[in-house]
Amino acid sequence: MTSLTVKGNRGARFVPSALTIAARTLRKFVRTPQLIVFSAVNAIGFLVVFRYVFGGAVSLGNLSYVDFMIPGFVTAMVLFQGLGSAAGVAEDVEHGFFDRLRSLPISRGAIIAGRTLADTLLVVWALVLTTAMGFLVGFRLHTSVLSALAAFGLCVLYAFAFEWVFVAVGLFAGNAQAAQGMTLIVMPLTFVSSAYVPVSTMPSWLRGFADNQPITVMVNAVRSLTDGAVVQPLLHHDAAYFVWASLVWVAIIIAISAPLAVIRFSRQ
């Protein structure tokens, strides 16, 4: 924090301040290796369960279940990884770390952005391992490597957007235990979506919500970029439609949650 304090004497700029906060948070992650290891282990464990427990129960015609499920699982994982983010922010509030930062001439937005960036990088680590595990359990690309990289980039962008949500939850929660409980509210979004089964198999009263909520749109964007033409009969729209729709959802999520997080942080 020394470099940040020195800069603070003349008014630290947004980007250097955010990067300093992000670096501090990453060092905290490194000093807590179980946080890094178990977040990835849990994700891989769930992936194996979905692959081998449900894989034989879902028939998708010409598309194997593993090729259908892996893009959905990797995309939806950004929500599961966010549970720890909210608790970590609440813990920093409890321990007075944010109080010390508020005493410095730093942009309030830079402080929250730095934390969000660090948590996003932790999710990226889990995304890399989970994607690699997906190939090990049988997932295969039906498109180009460039499309696959674009799909992975979208997952990182989704993670960044939802991290703003979890940071805001952590700031409102008050303590780590409450933050973990509050983040469970968003978990049904992953199951009432196209992440694990086609939306067309759901009851009609549930299908309207599942089709139009952000996780479904994001999953379908990633799935279109990795499964290509073979998955189109299940999606009814092309990749461009889902990519643009998911980017709109990203903008909406950040536009709502980022100001909420900054305002809450400033008024605490």
PDB file of C-alpha atoms in Angstrom:
ATOM      1  CA  MET A   1       0.000   0.000   0.000  1.00  0.00           C
ATOM      2  CA  THR A   2       3.056   2.302   0.243  1.00  0.00           C
ATOM      3  CA  SER A   3       3.129   3.206  -3.442  1.00  0.00           C
ATOM      4  CA  LEU A   4      -0.574   3.940  -3.385  1.00  0.00           C
ATOM      5  CA  THR A   5      -0.159   6.217  -0.370  1.00  0.00           C
ATOM      6  CA  VAL A   6       2.638   8.193  -2.017  1.00  0.00           C
ATOM      7  CA  LYS A   7       0.572   8.662  -5.144  1.00  0.00           C
ATOM      8  CA  GLY A   8      -2.344   9.600  -2.996  1.00  0.00           C
ATOM      9  CA  ASN A   9      -0.479  12.677  -1.763  1.00  0.00           C
ATOM     10  CA  ARG A  10      -1.000  14.274  -5.176  1.00  0.00           C
ATOM     11  CA  GLY A  11      -4.194  12.466  -6.069  1.00  0.00           C
ATOM     12  CA  ALA A  12      -3.855   8.970  -7.449  1.00  0.00           C
ATOM     13  CA  ARG A  13      -5.239   8.440 -10.933  1.00  0.00           C
ATOM     14  CA  PHE A  14      -7.970   5.899 -11.668  1.00  0.00           C
ATOM     15  CA  VAL A  15      -6.023   3.247 -13.598  1.00  0.00           C
ATOM     16  CA  PRO A  16      -2.888   3.097 -11.378  1.00  0.00           C
ATOM     17  CA  SER A  17      -5.099   3.010  -8.287  1.00  0.00           C
ATOM     18  CA  ALA A  18      -7.269   0.211  -9.666  1.00  0.00           C
ATOM     19  CA  LEU A  19      -4.223  -1.828 -10.696  1.00  0.00           C
ATOM     20  CA  THR A  20      -2.642  -1.382  -7.263  1.00  0.00           C
ATOM     21  CA  ILE A  21      -5.797  -2.609  -5.532  1.00  0.00           C
ATOM     22  CA  ALA A  22      -6.002  -5.530  -7.971  1.00  0.00           C
ATOM     23  CA  ALA A  23      -2.367  -6.466  -7.313  1.00  0.00           C
ATOM     24  CA  ARG A  24      -2.952  -6.365  -3.544  1.00  0.00           C
ATOM     25  CA  THR A  25      -5.972  -8.638  -3.866  1.00  0.00           C
ATOM     26  CA  LEU A  26      -4.081 -11.070  -6.090  1.00  0.00           C
ATOM     27  CA  ARG A  27      -1.281 -11.267  -3.538  1.00  0.00           C
ATOM     28  CA  LYS A  28      -3.896 -12.116  -0.948  1.00  0.00           C
ATOM     29  CA  PHE A  29      -5.152 -14.922  -3.193  1.00  0.00           C
ATOM     30  CA  VAL A  30      -1.622 -16.273  -3.655  1.00  0.00           C
ATOM     31  CA  ARG A  31      -1.087 -16.297   0.100  1.00  0.00           C
ATOM     32  CA  THR A  32      -4.279 -18.319   0.446  1.00  0.00           C
ATOM     33  CA  PRO A  33      -3.550 -21.187  -1.991  1.00  0.00           C
ATOM     34  CA  GLN A  34      -6.527 -23.222  -0.830  1.00  0.00           C
ATOM     35  CA  LEU A  35      -8.758 -20.483  -2.254  1.00  0.00           C
ATOM     36  CA  ILE A  36      -7.205 -20.925  -5.693  1.00  0.00           C
ATOM     37  CA  VAL A  37      -6.978 -24.714  -5.560  1.00  0.00           C
ATOM     38  CA  PHE A  38     -10.392 -25.554  -4.161  1.00  0.00           C
ATOM     39  CA  SER A  39     -12.278 -23.106  -6.376  1.00  0.00           C
ATOM     40  CA  ALA A  40     -10.889 -24.968  -9.385  1.00  0.00           C
ATOM     41  CA  VAL A  41     -11.316 -28.420  -7.821  1.00  0.00           C
ATOM     42  CA  ASN A  42     -14.979 -27.740  -7.044  1.00  0.00           C
ATOM     43  CA  ALA A  43     -15.639 -26.607 -10.611  1.00  0.00           C
ATOM     44  CA  ILE A  44     -13.932 -29.678 -12.064  1.00  0.00           C
ATOM     45  CA  GLY A  45     -15.822 -31.945  -9.674  1.00  0.00           C
ATOM     46  CA  PHE A  46     -19.189 -30.565 -10.745  1.00  0.00           C
ATOM     47  CA  LEU A  47     -18.171 -30.845 -14.392  1.00  0.00           C
ATOM     48  CA  VAL A  48     -17.390 -34.547 -13.999  1.00  0.00           C
ATOM     49  CA  VAL A  49     -20.721 -35.111 -12.236  1.00  0.00           C
ATOM     50  CA  PHE A  50     -22.722 -33.448 -14.997  1.00  0.00           C
ATOM     51  CA  ARG A  51     -20.699 -35.236 -17.677  1.00  0.00           C
ATOM     52  CA  TYR A  52     -21.039 -38.789 -16.373  1.00  0.00           C
ATOM     53  CA  VAL A  53     -24.181 -38.712 -14.219  1.00  0.00           C
ATOM     54  CA  PHE A  54     -26.500 -36.825 -16.588  1.00  0.00           C
ATOM     55  CA  GLY A  55     -24.709 -37.522 -19.857  1.00  0.00           C
ATOM     56  CA  GLY A  56     -26.537 -40.762 -20.541  1.00  0.00           C
ATOM     57  CA  ALA A  57     -29.994 -39.385 -19.732  1.00  0.00           C
ATOM     58  CA  VAL A  58     -30.186 -36.587 -22.322  1.00  0.00           C
ATOM     59  CA  SER A  59     -30.541 -37.249 -26.045  1.00  0.00           C
ATOM     60  CA  LEU A  60     -29.816 -34.408 -28.474  1.00  0.00           C
ATOM     61  CA  GLY A  61     -29.832 -36.080 -31.861  1.00  0.00           C
ATOM     62  CA  ASN A  62     -26.623 -35.484 -33.806  1.00  0.00           C
ATOM     63  CA  LEU A  63     -25.026 -33.523 -30.962  1.00  0.00           C
ATOM     64  CA  SER A  64     -23.487 -35.429 -28.060  1.00  0.00           C
ATOM     65  CA  TYR A  65     -24.430 -34.303 -24.566  1.00  0.00           C
ATOM     66  CA  VAL A  66     -20.832 -33.556 -23.629  1.00  0.00           C
ATOM     67  CA  ASP A  67     -20.501 -31.154 -26.582  1.00  0.00           C
ATOM     68  CA  PHE A  68     -23.785 -29.514 -25.574  1.00  0.00           C
ATOM     69  CA  MET A  69     -23.072 -29.343 -21.846  1.00  0.00           C
ATOM     70  CA  ILE A  70     -19.444 -28.182 -21.631  1.00  0.00           C
ATOM     71  CA  PRO A  71     -20.010 -24.707 -23.185  1.00  0.00           C
ATOM     72  CA  GLY A  72     -23.001 -24.219 -20.883  1.00  0.00           C
ATOM     73  CA  PHE A  73     -21.127 -25.392 -17.809  1.00  0.00           C
ATOM     74  CA  VAL A  74     -18.090 -23.205 -18.487  1.00  0.00           C
ATOM     75  CA  THR A  75     -20.297 -20.161 -19.053  1.00  0.00           C
ATOM     76  CA  ALA A  76     -22.478 -20.748 -15.992  1.00  0.00           C
ATOM     77  CA  MET A  77     -19.389 -21.285 -13.853  1.00  0.00           C
ATOM     78  CA  VAL A  78     -18.847 -17.521 -13.654  1.00  0.00           C
ATOM     79  CA  LEU A  79     -21.759 -17.432 -11.199  1.00  0.00           C
ATOM     80  CA  PHE A  80     -20.480 -20.296  -9.049  1.00  0.00           C
ATOM     81  CA  GLN A  81     -17.067 -18.660  -8.785  1.00  0.00           C
ATOM     82  CA  GLY A  82     -18.661 -15.384  -7.693  1.00  0.00           C
ATOM     83  CA  LEU A  83     -19.763 -16.851  -4.368  1.00  0.00           C
ATOM     84  CA  GLY A  84     -16.272 -16.395  -2.997  1.00  0.00           C
ATOM     85  CA  SER A  85     -15.977 -12.880  -4.397  1.00  0.00           C
ATOM     86  CA  ALA A  86     -18.930 -11.567  -2.421  1.00  0.00           C
ATOM     87  CA  ALA A  87     -17.644 -13.183   0.771  1.00  0.00           C
ATOM     88  CA  GLY A  88     -14.144 -11.768   0.195  1.00  0.00           C
ATOM     89  CA  VAL A  89     -15.470  -8.228  -0.224  1.00  0.00           C
ATOM     90  CA  ALA A  90     -17.594  -8.555   2.905  1.00  0.00           C
ATOM     91  CA  GLU A  91     -14.515  -9.779   4.766  1.00  0.00           C
ATOM     92  CA  ASP A  92     -12.517  -6.722   3.651  1.00  0.00           C
ATOM     93  CA  VAL A  93     -15.352  -4.534   4.938  1.00  0.00           C
ATOM     94  CA  GLU A  94     -15.361  -6.343   8.298  1.00  0.00           C
ATOM     95  CA  HIS A  95     -11.597  -6.079   8.731  1.00  0.00           C
ATOM     96  CA  GLY A  96     -11.499  -2.360   7.946  1.00  0.00           C
ATOM     97  CA  PHE A  97      -9.414  -2.591   4.783  1.00  0.00           C
ATOM     98  CA  PHE A  98     -11.827  -0.447   2.796  1.00  0.00           C
ATOM     99  CA  ASP A  99     -11.941   2.085   5.635  1.00  0.00           C
ATOM    100  CA  ARG A 100      -8.198   2.631   5.230  1.00  0.00           C
ATOM    101  CA  LEU A 101      -8.582   3.086   1.485  1.00  0.00           C
ATOM    102  CA  ARG A 102     -11.357   5.637   1.936  1.00  0.00           C
ATOM    103  CA  SER A 103      -8.932   7.797   3.911  1.00  0.00           C
ATOM    104  CA  LEU A 104      -6.753   8.158   0.796  1.00  0.00           C
ATOM    105  CA  PRO A 105      -7.392  10.532  -2.125  1.00  0.00           C
ATOM    106  CA  ILE A 106      -8.354   7.692  -4.457  1.00  0.00           C
ATOM    107  CA  SER A 107     -11.338   7.390  -6.728  1.00  0.00           C
ATOM    108  CA  ARG A 108     -13.991   5.243  -5.050  1.00  0.00           C
ATOM    109  CA  GLY A 109     -14.675   3.651  -8.415  1.00  0.00           C
ATOM    110  CA  ALA A 110     -10.995   2.705  -8.804  1.00  0.00           C
ATOM    111  CA  ILE A 111     -11.035   0.820  -5.496  1.00  0.00           C
ATOM    112  CA  ILE A 112     -14.056  -1.253  -6.499  1.00  0.00           C
ATOM    113  CA  ALA A 113     -12.776  -1.709 -10.063  1.00  0.00           C
ATOM    114  CA  GLY A 114      -9.472  -3.047  -8.730  1.00  0.00           C
ATOM    115  CA  ARG A 115     -11.220  -5.607  -6.574  1.00  0.00           C
ATOM    116  CA  THR A 116     -13.473  -6.601  -9.475  1.00  0.00           C
ATOM    117  CA  LEU A 117     -10.490  -7.032 -11.795  1.00  0.00           C
ATOM    118  CA  ALA A 118      -8.664  -9.283  -9.324  1.00  0.00           C
ATOM    119  CA  ASP A 119     -11.721 -11.461  -8.765  1.00  0.00           C
ATOM    120  CA  THR A 120     -12.192 -11.721 -12.534  1.00  0.00           C
ATOM    121  CA  LEU A 121      -8.626 -12.981 -12.930  1.00  0.00           C
ATOM    122  CA  LEU A 122      -9.328 -15.669 -10.342  1.00  0.00           C
ATOM    123  CA  VAL A 123     -12.351 -16.751 -12.373  1.00  0.00           C
ATOM    124  CA  VAL A 124     -10.194 -16.823 -15.523  1.00  0.00           C
ATOM    125  CA  TRP A 125      -7.869 -19.284 -13.788  1.00  0.00           C
ATOM    126  CA  ALA A 126     -10.823 -21.565 -13.041  1.00  0.00           C
ATOM    127  CA  LEU A 127     -12.121 -21.130 -16.605  1.00  0.00           C
ATOM    128  CA  VAL A 128      -8.804 -22.275 -18.065  1.00  0.00           C
ATOM    129  CA  LEU A 129      -8.671 -25.398 -15.906  1.00  0.00           C
ATOM    130  CA  THR A 130     -12.321 -26.251 -16.452  1.00  0.00           C
ATOM    131  CA  THR A 131     -12.046 -25.797 -20.209  1.00  0.00           C
ATOM    132  CA  ALA A 132      -9.017 -28.077 -20.291  1.00  0.00           C
ATOM    133  CA  MET A 133     -10.927 -30.644 -18.237  1.00  0.00           C
ATOM    134  CA  GLY A 134     -13.822 -30.366 -20.672  1.00  0.00           C
ATOM    135  CA  PHE A 135     -11.575 -31.534 -23.502  1.00  0.00           C
ATOM    136  CA  LEU A 136     -10.268 -34.363 -21.333  1.00  0.00           C
ATOM    137  CA  VAL A 137     -13.779 -35.716 -20.692  1.00  0.00           C
ATOM    138  CA  GLY A 138     -14.670 -35.738 -24.367  1.00  0.00           C
ATOM    139  CA  PHE A 139     -15.652 -32.250 -25.538  1.00  0.00           C
ATOM    140  CA  ARG A 140     -14.690 -31.482 -29.130  1.00  0.00           C
ATOM    141  CA  LEU A 141     -14.877 -28.256 -31.144  1.00  0.00           C
ATOM    142  CA  HIS A 142     -17.166 -28.101 -34.165  1.00  0.00           C
ATOM    143  CA  THR A 143     -15.843 -24.691 -35.244  1.00  0.00           C
ATOM    144  CA  SER A 144     -12.479 -22.983 -35.685  1.00  0.00           C
ATOM    145  CA  VAL A 145      -9.934 -22.252 -32.976  1.00  0.00           C
ATOM    146  CA  LEU A 146     -10.546 -18.524 -33.540  1.00  0.00           C
ATOM    147  CA  SER A 147     -14.250 -18.963 -32.751  1.00  0.00           C
ATOM    148  CA  ALA A 148     -13.341 -20.942 -29.647  1.00  0.00           C
ATOM    149  CA  LEU A 149     -11.026 -18.157 -28.456  1.00  0.00           C
ATOM    150  CA  ALA A 150     -13.815 -15.640 -29.042  1.00  0.00           C
ATOM    151  CA  ALA A 151     -16.117 -17.835 -26.930  1.00  0.00           C
ATOM    152  CA  PHE A 152     -13.538 -17.927 -24.126  1.00  0.00           C
ATOM    153  CA  GLY A 153     -13.152 -14.151 -24.328  1.00  0.00           C
ATOM    154  CA  LEU A 154     -16.905 -13.779 -23.936  1.00  0.00           C
ATOM    155  CA  CYS A 155     -16.780 -15.948 -20.805  1.00  0.00           C
ATOM    156  CA  VAL A 156     -14.128 -13.637 -19.341  1.00  0.00           C
ATOM    157  CA  LEU A 157     -16.310 -10.638 -20.164  1.00  0.00           C
ATOM    158  CA  TYR A 158     -19.313 -12.307 -18.507  1.00  0.00           C
ATOM    159  CA  ALA A 159     -17.194 -12.972 -15.441  1.00  0.00           C
ATOM    160  CA  PHE A 160     -16.187  -9.314 -15.246  1.00  0.00           C
ATOM    161  CA  ALA A 161     -19.822  -8.197 -15.494  1.00  0.00           C
ATOM    162  CA  PHE A 162     -21.087 -10.566 -12.806  1.00  0.00           C
ATOM    163  CA  GLU A 163     -18.154  -9.758 -10.509  1.00  0.00           C
ATOM    164  CA  TRP A 164     -19.616  -6.248 -10.238  1.00  0.00           C
ATOM    165  CA  VAL A 165     -22.823  -7.869  -9.014  1.00  0.00           C
ATOM    166  CA  PHE A 166     -21.007  -9.961  -6.423  1.00  0.00           C
ATOM    167  CA  VAL A 167     -18.894  -7.040  -5.230  1.00  0.00           C
ATOM    168  CA  ALA A 168     -22.083  -5.046  -4.713  1.00  0.00           C
ATOM    169  CA  VAL A 169     -23.611  -7.972  -2.816  1.00  0.00           C
ATOM    170  CA  GLY A 170     -20.546  -8.189  -0.587  1.00  0.00           C
ATOM    171  CA  LEU A 171     -20.737  -4.480   0.205  1.00  0.00           C
ATOM    172  CA  PHE A 172     -24.433  -4.677   1.091  1.00  0.00           C
ATOM    173  CA  ALA A 173     -24.148  -7.942   3.044  1.00  0.00           C
ATOM    174  CA  GLY A 174     -22.164  -6.719   6.038  1.00  0.00           C
ATOM    175  CA  ASN A 175     -20.354  -9.992   6.750  1.00  0.00           C
ATOM    176  CA  ALA A 176     -19.007 -12.965   4.812  1.00  0.00           C
ATOM    177  CA  GLN A 177     -21.659 -15.428   5.962  1.00  0.00           C
ATOM    178  CA  ALA A 178     -24.506 -13.153   4.906  1.00  0.00           C
ATOM    179  CA  ALA A 179     -22.781 -12.499   1.576  1.00  0.00           C
ATOM    180  CA  GLN A 180     -22.618 -16.208   0.790  1.00  0.00           C
ATOM    181  CA  GLY A 181     -26.302 -16.574   1.587  1.00  0.00           C
ATOM    182  CA  MET A 182     -27.270 -13.598  -0.569  1.00  0.00           C
ATOM    183  CA  THR A 183     -25.321 -14.832  -3.596  1.00  0.00           C
ATOM    184  CA  LEU A 184     -27.302 -18.066  -3.588  1.00  0.00           C
ATOM    185  CA  ILE A 185     -30.221 -16.012  -4.900  1.00  0.00           C
ATOM    186  CA  VAL A 186     -28.626 -15.891  -8.354  1.00  0.00           C
ATOM    187  CA  MET A 187     -27.858 -19.629  -8.486  1.00  0.00           C
ATOM    188  CA  PRO A 188     -31.281 -20.632  -9.915  1.00  0.00           C
ATOM    189  CA  LEU A 189     -30.363 -18.618 -13.014  1.00  0.00           C
ATOM    190  CA  THR A 190     -27.857 -21.323 -13.960  1.00  0.00           C
ATOM    191  CA  PHE A 191     -30.405 -24.137 -13.694  1.00  0.00           C
ATOM    192  CA  VAL A 192     -33.370 -22.315 -15.247  1.00  0.00           C
ATOM    193  CA  SER A 193     -31.360 -21.768 -18.407  1.00  0.00           C
ATOM    194  CA  SER A 194     -30.031 -23.634 -21.412  1.00  0.00           C
ATOM    195  CA  ALA A 195     -26.762 -24.427 -19.620  1.00  0.00           C
ATOM    196  CA  TYR A 196     -27.508 -28.112 -19.007  1.00  0.00           C
ATOM    197  CA  VAL A 197     -30.650 -28.966 -20.995  1.00  0.00           C
ATOM    198  CA  PRO A 198     -32.445 -27.408 -23.981  1.00  0.00           C
ATOM    199  CA  VAL A 199     -35.005 -24.825 -22.927  1.00  0.00           C
ATOM    200  CA  SER A 200     -37.550 -26.538 -25.188  1.00  0.00           C
ATOM    201  CA  THR A 201     -37.739 -29.429 -22.705  1.00  0.00           C
ATOM    202  CA  MET A 202     -38.999 -27.151 -19.913  1.00  0.00           C
ATOM    203  CA  PRO A 203     -42.678 -26.480 -19.093  1.00  0.00           C
ATOM    204  CA  SER A 204     -44.227 -23.653 -21.116  1.00  0.00           C
ATOM    205  CA  TRP A 205     -44.733 -21.448 -18.020  1.00  0.00           C
ATOM    206  CA  LEU A 206     -40.987 -21.633 -17.305  1.00  0.00           C
ATOM    207  CA  ARG A 207     -39.731 -21.496 -20.876  1.00  0.00           C
ATOM    208  CA  GLY A 208     -40.441 -17.792 -21.380  1.00  0.00           C
ATOM    209  CA  PHE A 209     -38.242 -16.811 -18.457  1.00  0.00           C
ATOM    210  CA  ALA A 210     -35.500 -19.306 -19.307  1.00  0.00           C
ATOM    211  CA  ASP A 211     -35.314 -18.143 -22.917  1.00  0.00           C
ATOM    212  CA  ASN A 212     -34.885 -14.461 -22.048  1.00  0.00           C
ATOM    213  CA  GLN A 213     -32.690 -14.391 -18.974  1.00  0.00           C
ATOM    214  CA  PRO A 214     -28.998 -13.450 -19.361  1.00  0.00           C
ATOM    215  CA  ILE A 215     -27.417 -16.839 -18.621  1.00  0.00           C
ATOM    216  CA  THR A 216     -29.335 -18.542 -21.423  1.00  0.00           C
ATOM    217  CA  VAL A 217     -28.352 -15.845 -23.909  1.00  0.00           C
ATOM    218  CA  MET A 218     -24.713 -15.997 -22.811  1.00  0.00           C
ATOM    219  CA  VAL A 219     -24.614 -19.803 -22.871  1.00  0.00           C
ATOM    220  CA  ASN A 220     -26.121 -19.862 -26.347  1.00  0.00           C
ATOM    221  CA  ALA A 221     -23.548 -17.360 -27.580  1.00  0.00           C
ATOM    222  CA  VAL A 222     -20.663 -19.527 -26.342  1.00  0.00           C
ATOM    223  CA  ARG A 223     -22.361 -22.705 -27.554  1.00  0.00           C
ATOM    224  CA  SER A 224     -22.925 -21.247 -31.035  1.00  0.00           C
ATOM    225  CA  LEU A 225     -19.254 -20.296 -31.284  1.00  0.00           C
ATOM    226  CA  THR A 226     -18.012 -23.734 -30.226  1.00  0.00           C
ATOM    227  CA  ASP A 227     -20.635 -26.151 -31.580  1.00  0.00           C
ATOM    228  CA  GLY A 228     -21.398 -24.340 -34.824  1.00  0.00           C
ATOM    229  CA  ALA A 229     -24.055 -25.530 -37.250  1.00  0.00           C
ATOM    230  CA  VAL A 230     -24.705 -28.803 -35.443  1.00  0.00           C
ATOM    231  CA  VAL A 231     -26.350 -26.974 -32.520  1.00  0.00           C
ATOM    232  CA  GLN A 232     -28.393 -24.458 -34.538  1.00  0.00           C
ATOM    233  CA  PRO A 233     -31.578 -26.615 -34.672  1.00  0.00           C
ATOM    234  CA  LEU A 234     -31.703 -26.391 -30.859  1.00  0.00           C
ATOM    235  CA  LEU A 235     -31.117 -22.613 -30.669  1.00  0.00           C
ATOM    236  CA  HIS A 236     -33.246 -21.111 -33.475  1.00  0.00           C
ATOM    237  CA  HIS A 237     -30.858 -18.144 -33.900  1.00  0.00           C
ATOM    238  CA  ASP A 238     -27.343 -17.791 -35.289  1.00  0.00           C
ATOM    239  CA  ALA A 239     -24.180 -16.972 -33.350  1.00  0.00           C
ATOM    240  CA  ALA A 240     -24.237 -13.263 -34.219  1.00  0.00           C
ATOM    241  CA  TYR A 241     -27.664 -12.841 -32.645  1.00  0.00           C
ATOM    242  CA  PHE A 242     -26.631 -14.417 -29.352  1.00  0.00           C
ATOM    243  CA  VAL A 243     -23.255 -12.659 -29.217  1.00  0.00           C
ATOM    244  CA  TRP A 244     -24.833  -9.220 -29.630  1.00  0.00           C
ATOM    245  CA  ALA A 245     -27.650 -10.045 -27.217  1.00  0.00           C
ATOM    246  CA  SER A 246     -25.153 -11.216 -24.599  1.00  0.00           C
ATOM    247  CA  LEU A 247     -23.114  -8.025 -25.003  1.00  0.00           C
ATOM    248  CA  VAL A 248     -26.271  -6.012 -24.366  1.00  0.00           C
ATOM    249  CA  TRP A 249     -26.831  -8.024 -21.167  1.00  0.00           C
ATOM    250  CA  VAL A 250     -23.228  -7.377 -20.103  1.00  0.00           C
ATOM    251  CA  ALA A 251     -23.748  -3.634 -20.559  1.00  0.00           C
ATOM    252  CA  ILE A 252     -27.001  -3.737 -18.576  1.00  0.00           C
ATOM    253  CA  ILE A 253     -25.491  -5.728 -15.712  1.00  0.00           C
ATOM    254  CA  ILE A 254     -22.486  -3.414 -15.371  1.00  0.00           C
ATOM    255  CA  ALA A 255     -24.599  -0.262 -15.798  1.00  0.00           C
ATOM    256  CA  ILE A 256     -26.767  -1.308 -12.843  1.00  0.00           C
ATOM    257  CA  SER A 257     -24.365  -3.061 -10.484  1.00  0.00           C
ATOM    258  CA  ALA A 258     -21.260  -0.854 -10.844  1.00  0.00           C
ATOM    259  CA  PRO A 259     -22.947   2.395  -9.720  1.00  0.00           C
ATOM    260  CA  LEU A 260     -24.695   0.496  -6.894  1.00  0.00           C
ATOM    261  CA  ALA A 261     -21.368  -0.877  -5.684  1.00  0.00           C
ATOM    262  CA  VAL A 262     -19.604   2.490  -5.834  1.00  0.00           C
ATOM    263  CA  ILE A 263     -22.465   4.324  -4.105  1.00  0.00           C
ATOM    264  CA  ARG A 264     -22.691   1.718  -1.359  1.00  0.00           C
ATOM    265  CA  PHE A 265     -18.928   1.824  -0.868  1.00  0.00           C
ATOM    266  CA  SER A 266     -18.915   5.619  -0.647  1.00  0.00           C
ATOM    267  CA  ARG A 267     -21.733   5.732   1.914  1.00  0.00           C
ATOM    268  CA  GLN A 268     -20.585   2.930   4.194  1.00  0.00           C
TER     269      GLN A 268
END
